């Protein structure tokens, strides 16, 4: 009995798996079921939606934008600006560790891909032609985002 008790304590004290690792390791069938075809194409196949077609390119309500894959908060509306490029554009991410960058040499171009740090979903690219204060333009596919309106400070 005492051995069983000790065993139970050891099991309950074992480190739980890191949630972010678990999100990343979801297999493609999980994502196909969870996401719409457009979300899946962008987030899991690194697709790009056609410009001026997404839900948020011309959307300027106050609120937060999160990853459509895992729900991690990525951007706030205060950093969104009208870039005329046809995709939602932000000059900064809302949390430093929310977005990772990767070199993207596809299609004969040198671009910096941005992905969600939690689920590794493809979001879009970041360019150096954004406005002040930092000159960045996070060019993000609407299909990679879900929006949570700020109902308090509307
Ligand atoms: Fe994510």
PDB file of C-alpha atoms and ligand atoms in Angstrom:
ATOM      1  CA  UNK A   1       0.000   0.000   0.000  1.00  0.00           C
ATOM      2  CA  UNK A   2       2.812   2.363   0.964  1.00  0.00           C
ATOM      3  CA  UNK A   3       4.582   1.636  -2.342  1.00  0.00           C
ATOM      4  CA  UNK A   4       1.430   2.443  -4.253  1.00  0.00           C
ATOM      5  CA  UNK A   5       1.097   5.726  -2.378  1.00  0.00           C
ATOM      6  CA  UNK A   6       4.691   6.709  -3.203  1.00  0.00           C
ATOM      7  CA  UNK A   7       4.147   5.738  -6.825  1.00  0.00           C
ATOM      8  CA  UNK A   8       1.067   7.976  -7.032  1.00  0.00           C
ATOM      9  CA  UNK A   9       3.032  10.903  -5.592  1.00  0.00           C
ATOM     10  CA  UNK A  10       5.821  10.367  -8.123  1.00  0.00           C
ATOM     11  CA  UNK A  11       3.348  10.304 -11.012  1.00  0.00           C
ATOM     12  CA  UNK A  12       1.574  13.457  -9.848  1.00  0.00           C
ATOM     13  CA  UNK A  13       4.917  15.284  -9.471  1.00  0.00           C
ATOM     14  CA  UNK A  14       6.188  14.316 -12.898  1.00  0.00           C
ATOM     15  CA  UNK A  15       6.707  17.341 -15.140  1.00  0.00           C
ATOM     16  CA  UNK A  16       3.781  17.837 -17.474  1.00  0.00           C
ATOM     17  CA  UNK A  17       4.465  18.118 -21.166  1.00  0.00           C
ATOM     18  CA  UNK A  18       5.014  21.657 -22.424  1.00  0.00           C
ATOM     19  CA  UNK A  19       1.767  22.828 -24.047  1.00  0.00           C
ATOM     20  CA  UNK A  20       3.550  24.645 -26.842  1.00  0.00           C
ATOM     21  CA  UNK A  21       5.380  21.455 -27.839  1.00  0.00           C
ATOM     22  CA  UNK A  22       2.090  19.587 -27.874  1.00  0.00           C
ATOM     23  CA  UNK A  23       0.472  22.188 -30.145  1.00  0.00           C
ATOM     24  CA  UNK A  24       3.349  21.950 -32.594  1.00  0.00           C
ATOM     25  CA  UNK A  25       3.194  18.191 -32.739  1.00  0.00           C
ATOM     26  CA  UNK A  26      -0.448  17.962 -33.757  1.00  0.00           C
ATOM     27  CA  UNK A  27      -0.563  15.988 -36.946  1.00  0.00           C
ATOM     28  CA  UNK A  28      -1.977  17.240 -40.188  1.00  0.00           C
ATOM     29  CA  UNK A  29      -5.271  15.362 -39.773  1.00  0.00           C
ATOM     30  CA  UNK A  30      -5.845  17.346 -36.557  1.00  0.00           C
ATOM     31  CA  UNK A  31      -5.315  20.636 -38.381  1.00  0.00           C
ATOM     32  CA  UNK A  32      -7.475  19.599 -41.343  1.00  0.00           C
ATOM     33  CA  UNK A  33     -10.340  18.922 -38.972  1.00  0.00           C
ATOM     34  CA  UNK A  34      -9.834  22.035 -36.855  1.00  0.00           C
ATOM     35  CA  UNK A  35      -9.230  24.626 -39.567  1.00  0.00           C
ATOM     36  CA  UNK A  36     -11.251  25.834 -42.536  1.00  0.00           C
ATOM     37  CA  UNK A  37      -9.710  25.036 -45.954  1.00  0.00           C
ATOM     38  CA  UNK A  38      -8.489  28.651 -46.276  1.00  0.00           C
ATOM     39  CA  UNK A  39      -6.978  28.631 -42.764  1.00  0.00           C
ATOM     40  CA  UNK A  40      -5.329  25.268 -43.409  1.00  0.00           C
ATOM     41  CA  UNK A  41      -3.856  26.434 -46.710  1.00  0.00           C
ATOM     42  CA  UNK A  42      -2.262  29.505 -45.114  1.00  0.00           C
ATOM     43  CA  UNK A  43      -1.253  28.157 -41.703  1.00  0.00           C
ATOM     44  CA  UNK A  44      -0.139  24.630 -42.592  1.00  0.00           C
ATOM     45  CA  UNK A  45       0.775  24.867 -46.301  1.00  0.00           C
ATOM     46  CA  UNK A  46       2.316  28.366 -46.192  1.00  0.00           C
ATOM     47  CA  UNK A  47      -0.281  29.646 -48.598  1.00  0.00           C
ATOM     48  CA  UNK A  48      -1.000  33.282 -49.383  1.00  0.00           C
ATOM     49  CA  UNK A  49      -4.521  34.585 -49.757  1.00  0.00           C
ATOM     50  CA  UNK A  50      -5.244  36.866 -52.710  1.00  0.00           C
ATOM     51  CA  UNK A  51      -4.768  40.560 -51.827  1.00  0.00           C
ATOM     52  CA  UNK A  52      -7.849  42.618 -50.922  1.00  0.00           C
ATOM     53  CA  UNK A  53      -9.878  39.451 -50.287  1.00  0.00           C
ATOM     54  CA  UNK A  54      -9.287  38.639 -46.603  1.00  0.00           C
ATOM     55  CA  UNK A  55     -11.535  39.529 -43.678  1.00  0.00           C
ATOM     56  CA  UNK A  56      -9.130  41.988 -42.065  1.00  0.00           C
ATOM     57  CA  UNK A  57      -7.195  43.959 -44.707  1.00  0.00           C
ATOM     58  CA  UNK A  58      -9.666  46.831 -44.328  1.00  0.00           C
ATOM     59  CA  UNK A  59     -10.689  46.178 -40.731  1.00  0.00           C
ATOM     60  CA  UNK A  60      -9.869  48.774 -38.069  1.00  0.00           C
ATOM     61  CA  UNK A  61     -11.957  47.911 -35.019  1.00  0.00           C
ATOM     62  CA  UNK A  62     -10.267  48.060 -31.624  1.00  0.00           C
ATOM     63  CA  UNK A  63      -9.214  44.665 -30.304  1.00  0.00           C
ATOM     64  CA  UNK A  64      -6.740  41.828 -30.439  1.00  0.00           C
ATOM     65  CA  UNK A  65      -5.713  39.540 -33.263  1.00  0.00           C
ATOM     66  CA  UNK A  66      -4.817  35.963 -32.336  1.00  0.00           C
ATOM     67  CA  UNK A  67      -3.516  32.939 -34.224  1.00  0.00           C
ATOM     68  CA  UNK A  68      -6.376  31.062 -35.924  1.00  0.00           C
ATOM     69  CA  UNK A  69      -4.536  27.811 -35.239  1.00  0.00           C
ATOM     70  CA  UNK A  70      -3.879  27.931 -31.510  1.00  0.00           C
ATOM     71  CA  UNK A  71      -5.392  31.174 -30.225  1.00  0.00           C
ATOM     72  CA  UNK A  72      -2.125  32.773 -29.130  1.00  0.00           C
ATOM     73  CA  UNK A  73      -2.388  36.585 -29.095  1.00  0.00           C
ATOM     74  CA  UNK A  74      -0.226  38.046 -31.876  1.00  0.00           C
ATOM     75  CA  UNK A  75      -1.147  41.670 -32.613  1.00  0.00           C
ATOM     76  CA  UNK A  76      -3.287  44.507 -31.276  1.00  0.00           C
ATOM     77  CA  UNK A  77      -5.341  46.915 -33.348  1.00  0.00           C
ATOM     78  CA  UNK A  78      -3.222  49.841 -32.122  1.00  0.00           C
ATOM     79  CA  UNK A  79      -0.303  48.523 -34.214  1.00  0.00           C
ATOM     80  CA  UNK A  80      -2.414  48.016 -37.355  1.00  0.00           C
ATOM     81  CA  UNK A  81      -2.063  50.477 -40.179  1.00  0.00           C
ATOM     82  CA  UNK A  82      -3.376  51.055 -43.699  1.00  0.00           C
ATOM     83  CA  UNK A  83      -0.612  49.828 -45.980  1.00  0.00           C
ATOM     84  CA  UNK A  84      -2.576  49.553 -49.253  1.00  0.00           C
ATOM     85  CA  UNK A  85      -0.904  46.199 -49.911  1.00  0.00           C
ATOM     86  CA  UNK A  86      -4.155  44.231 -49.605  1.00  0.00           C
ATOM     87  CA  UNK A  87      -3.247  42.278 -46.482  1.00  0.00           C
ATOM     88  CA  UNK A  88      -3.584  43.192 -42.785  1.00  0.00           C
ATOM     89  CA  UNK A  89      -0.446  45.088 -41.780  1.00  0.00           C
ATOM     90  CA  UNK A  90       0.994  45.711 -38.344  1.00  0.00           C
ATOM     91  CA  UNK A  91       4.122  47.591 -37.304  1.00  0.00           C
ATOM     92  CA  UNK A  92       4.794  45.458 -34.234  1.00  0.00           C
ATOM     93  CA  UNK A  93       3.818  42.190 -32.588  1.00  0.00           C
ATOM     94  CA  UNK A  94       2.001  42.424 -29.285  1.00  0.00           C
ATOM     95  CA  UNK A  95       4.153  39.965 -27.307  1.00  0.00           C
ATOM     96  CA  UNK A  96       7.913  39.588 -28.022  1.00  0.00           C
ATOM     97  CA  UNK A  97       7.906  35.788 -28.039  1.00  0.00           C
ATOM     98  CA  UNK A  98       4.631  35.290 -29.918  1.00  0.00           C
ATOM     99  CA  UNK A  99       6.163  35.323 -33.383  1.00  0.00           C
ATOM    100  CA  UNK A 100       9.279  33.678 -34.784  1.00  0.00           C
ATOM    101  CA  UNK A 101      11.103  34.598 -37.953  1.00  0.00           C
ATOM    102  CA  UNK A 102      12.556  32.296 -40.599  1.00  0.00           C
ATOM    103  CA  UNK A 103      14.456  33.003 -43.799  1.00  0.00           C
ATOM    104  CA  UNK A 104      12.273  32.275 -46.823  1.00  0.00           C
ATOM    105  CA  UNK A 105      14.020  31.928 -50.185  1.00  0.00           C
ATOM    106  CA  UNK A 106      10.998  30.573 -52.073  1.00  0.00           C
ATOM    107  CA  UNK A 107       9.901  31.971 -55.446  1.00  0.00           C
ATOM    108  CA  UNK A 108      13.366  33.432 -56.070  1.00  0.00           C
ATOM    109  CA  UNK A 109      12.990  36.026 -53.320  1.00  0.00           C
ATOM    110  CA  UNK A 110      14.686  36.645 -50.007  1.00  0.00           C
ATOM    111  CA  UNK A 111      11.940  37.252 -47.497  1.00  0.00           C
ATOM    112  CA  UNK A 112      11.484  36.848 -43.771  1.00  0.00           C
ATOM    113  CA  UNK A 113       8.657  34.485 -42.977  1.00  0.00           C
ATOM    114  CA  UNK A 114       6.795  34.949 -39.697  1.00  0.00           C
ATOM    115  CA  UNK A 115       5.251  32.028 -37.863  1.00  0.00           C
ATOM    116  CA  UNK A 116       3.286  31.578 -34.641  1.00  0.00           C
ATOM    117  CA  UNK A 117       5.739  30.526 -31.928  1.00  0.00           C
ATOM    118  CA  UNK A 118       3.222  28.211 -30.300  1.00  0.00           C
ATOM    119  CA  UNK A 119       1.808  26.145 -33.194  1.00  0.00           C
ATOM    120  CA  UNK A 120       4.332  27.046 -35.924  1.00  0.00           C
ATOM    121  CA  UNK A 121       1.534  28.125 -38.227  1.00  0.00           C
ATOM    122  CA  UNK A 122       2.577  30.290 -41.170  1.00  0.00           C
ATOM    123  CA  UNK A 123       1.276  33.845 -40.734  1.00  0.00           C
ATOM    124  CA  UNK A 124       2.918  35.853 -43.513  1.00  0.00           C
ATOM    125  CA  UNK A 125       6.122  37.888 -43.851  1.00  0.00           C
ATOM    126  CA  UNK A 126       7.771  40.893 -42.234  1.00  0.00           C
ATOM    127  CA  UNK A 127       9.307  43.667 -44.345  1.00  0.00           C
ATOM    128  CA  UNK A 128      11.412  46.725 -43.561  1.00  0.00           C
ATOM    129  CA  UNK A 129       9.174  49.244 -45.298  1.00  0.00           C
ATOM    130  CA  UNK A 130       6.742  49.922 -42.460  1.00  0.00           C
ATOM    131  CA  UNK A 131       5.951  53.211 -40.730  1.00  0.00           C
ATOM    132  CA  UNK A 132       7.495  54.776 -37.646  1.00  0.00           C
ATOM    133  CA  UNK A 133       8.277  54.012 -34.871  1.00  0.00           C
ATOM    134  CA  UNK A 134      10.195  50.908 -35.957  1.00  0.00           C
ATOM    135  CA  UNK A 135       9.820  50.722 -39.739  1.00  0.00           C
ATOM    136  CA  UNK A 136       8.442  47.197 -39.800  1.00  0.00           C
ATOM    137  CA  UNK A 137       5.489  45.875 -41.770  1.00  0.00           C
ATOM    138  CA  UNK A 138       4.125  42.538 -40.624  1.00  0.00           C
ATOM    139  CA  UNK A 139       2.149  41.513 -43.708  1.00  0.00           C
ATOM    140  CA  UNK A 140      -0.262  38.874 -42.413  1.00  0.00           C
ATOM    141  CA  UNK A 141      -2.876  36.702 -44.056  1.00  0.00           C
ATOM    142  CA  UNK A 142      -6.362  37.326 -42.677  1.00  0.00           C
ATOM    143  CA  UNK A 143      -6.989  33.577 -42.706  1.00  0.00           C
ATOM    144  CA  UNK A 144      -4.217  33.128 -40.135  1.00  0.00           C
ATOM    145  CA  UNK A 145      -5.978  35.445 -37.690  1.00  0.00           C
ATOM    146  CA  UNK A 146      -9.025  35.528 -35.468  1.00  0.00           C
ATOM    147  CA  UNK A 147     -10.200  38.836 -34.009  1.00  0.00           C
ATOM    148  CA  UNK A 148     -11.370  39.578 -30.497  1.00  0.00           C
ATOM    149  CA  UNK A 149     -13.081  42.978 -30.267  1.00  0.00           C
ATOM    150  CA  UNK A 150     -12.237  45.240 -27.347  1.00  0.00           C
ATOM    151  CA  UNK A 151     -15.677  45.563 -25.852  1.00  0.00           C
ATOM    152  CA  UNK A 152     -14.475  47.644 -22.886  1.00  0.00           C
ATOM    153  CA  UNK A 153     -12.659  50.479 -24.684  1.00  0.00           C
ATOM    154  CA  UNK A 154     -14.851  50.645 -27.755  1.00  0.00           C
TER     155      UNK A 154
HETATM  156 FE1  LIG B   1      -0.600  29.464 -33.392  1.00  0.00          FE
END
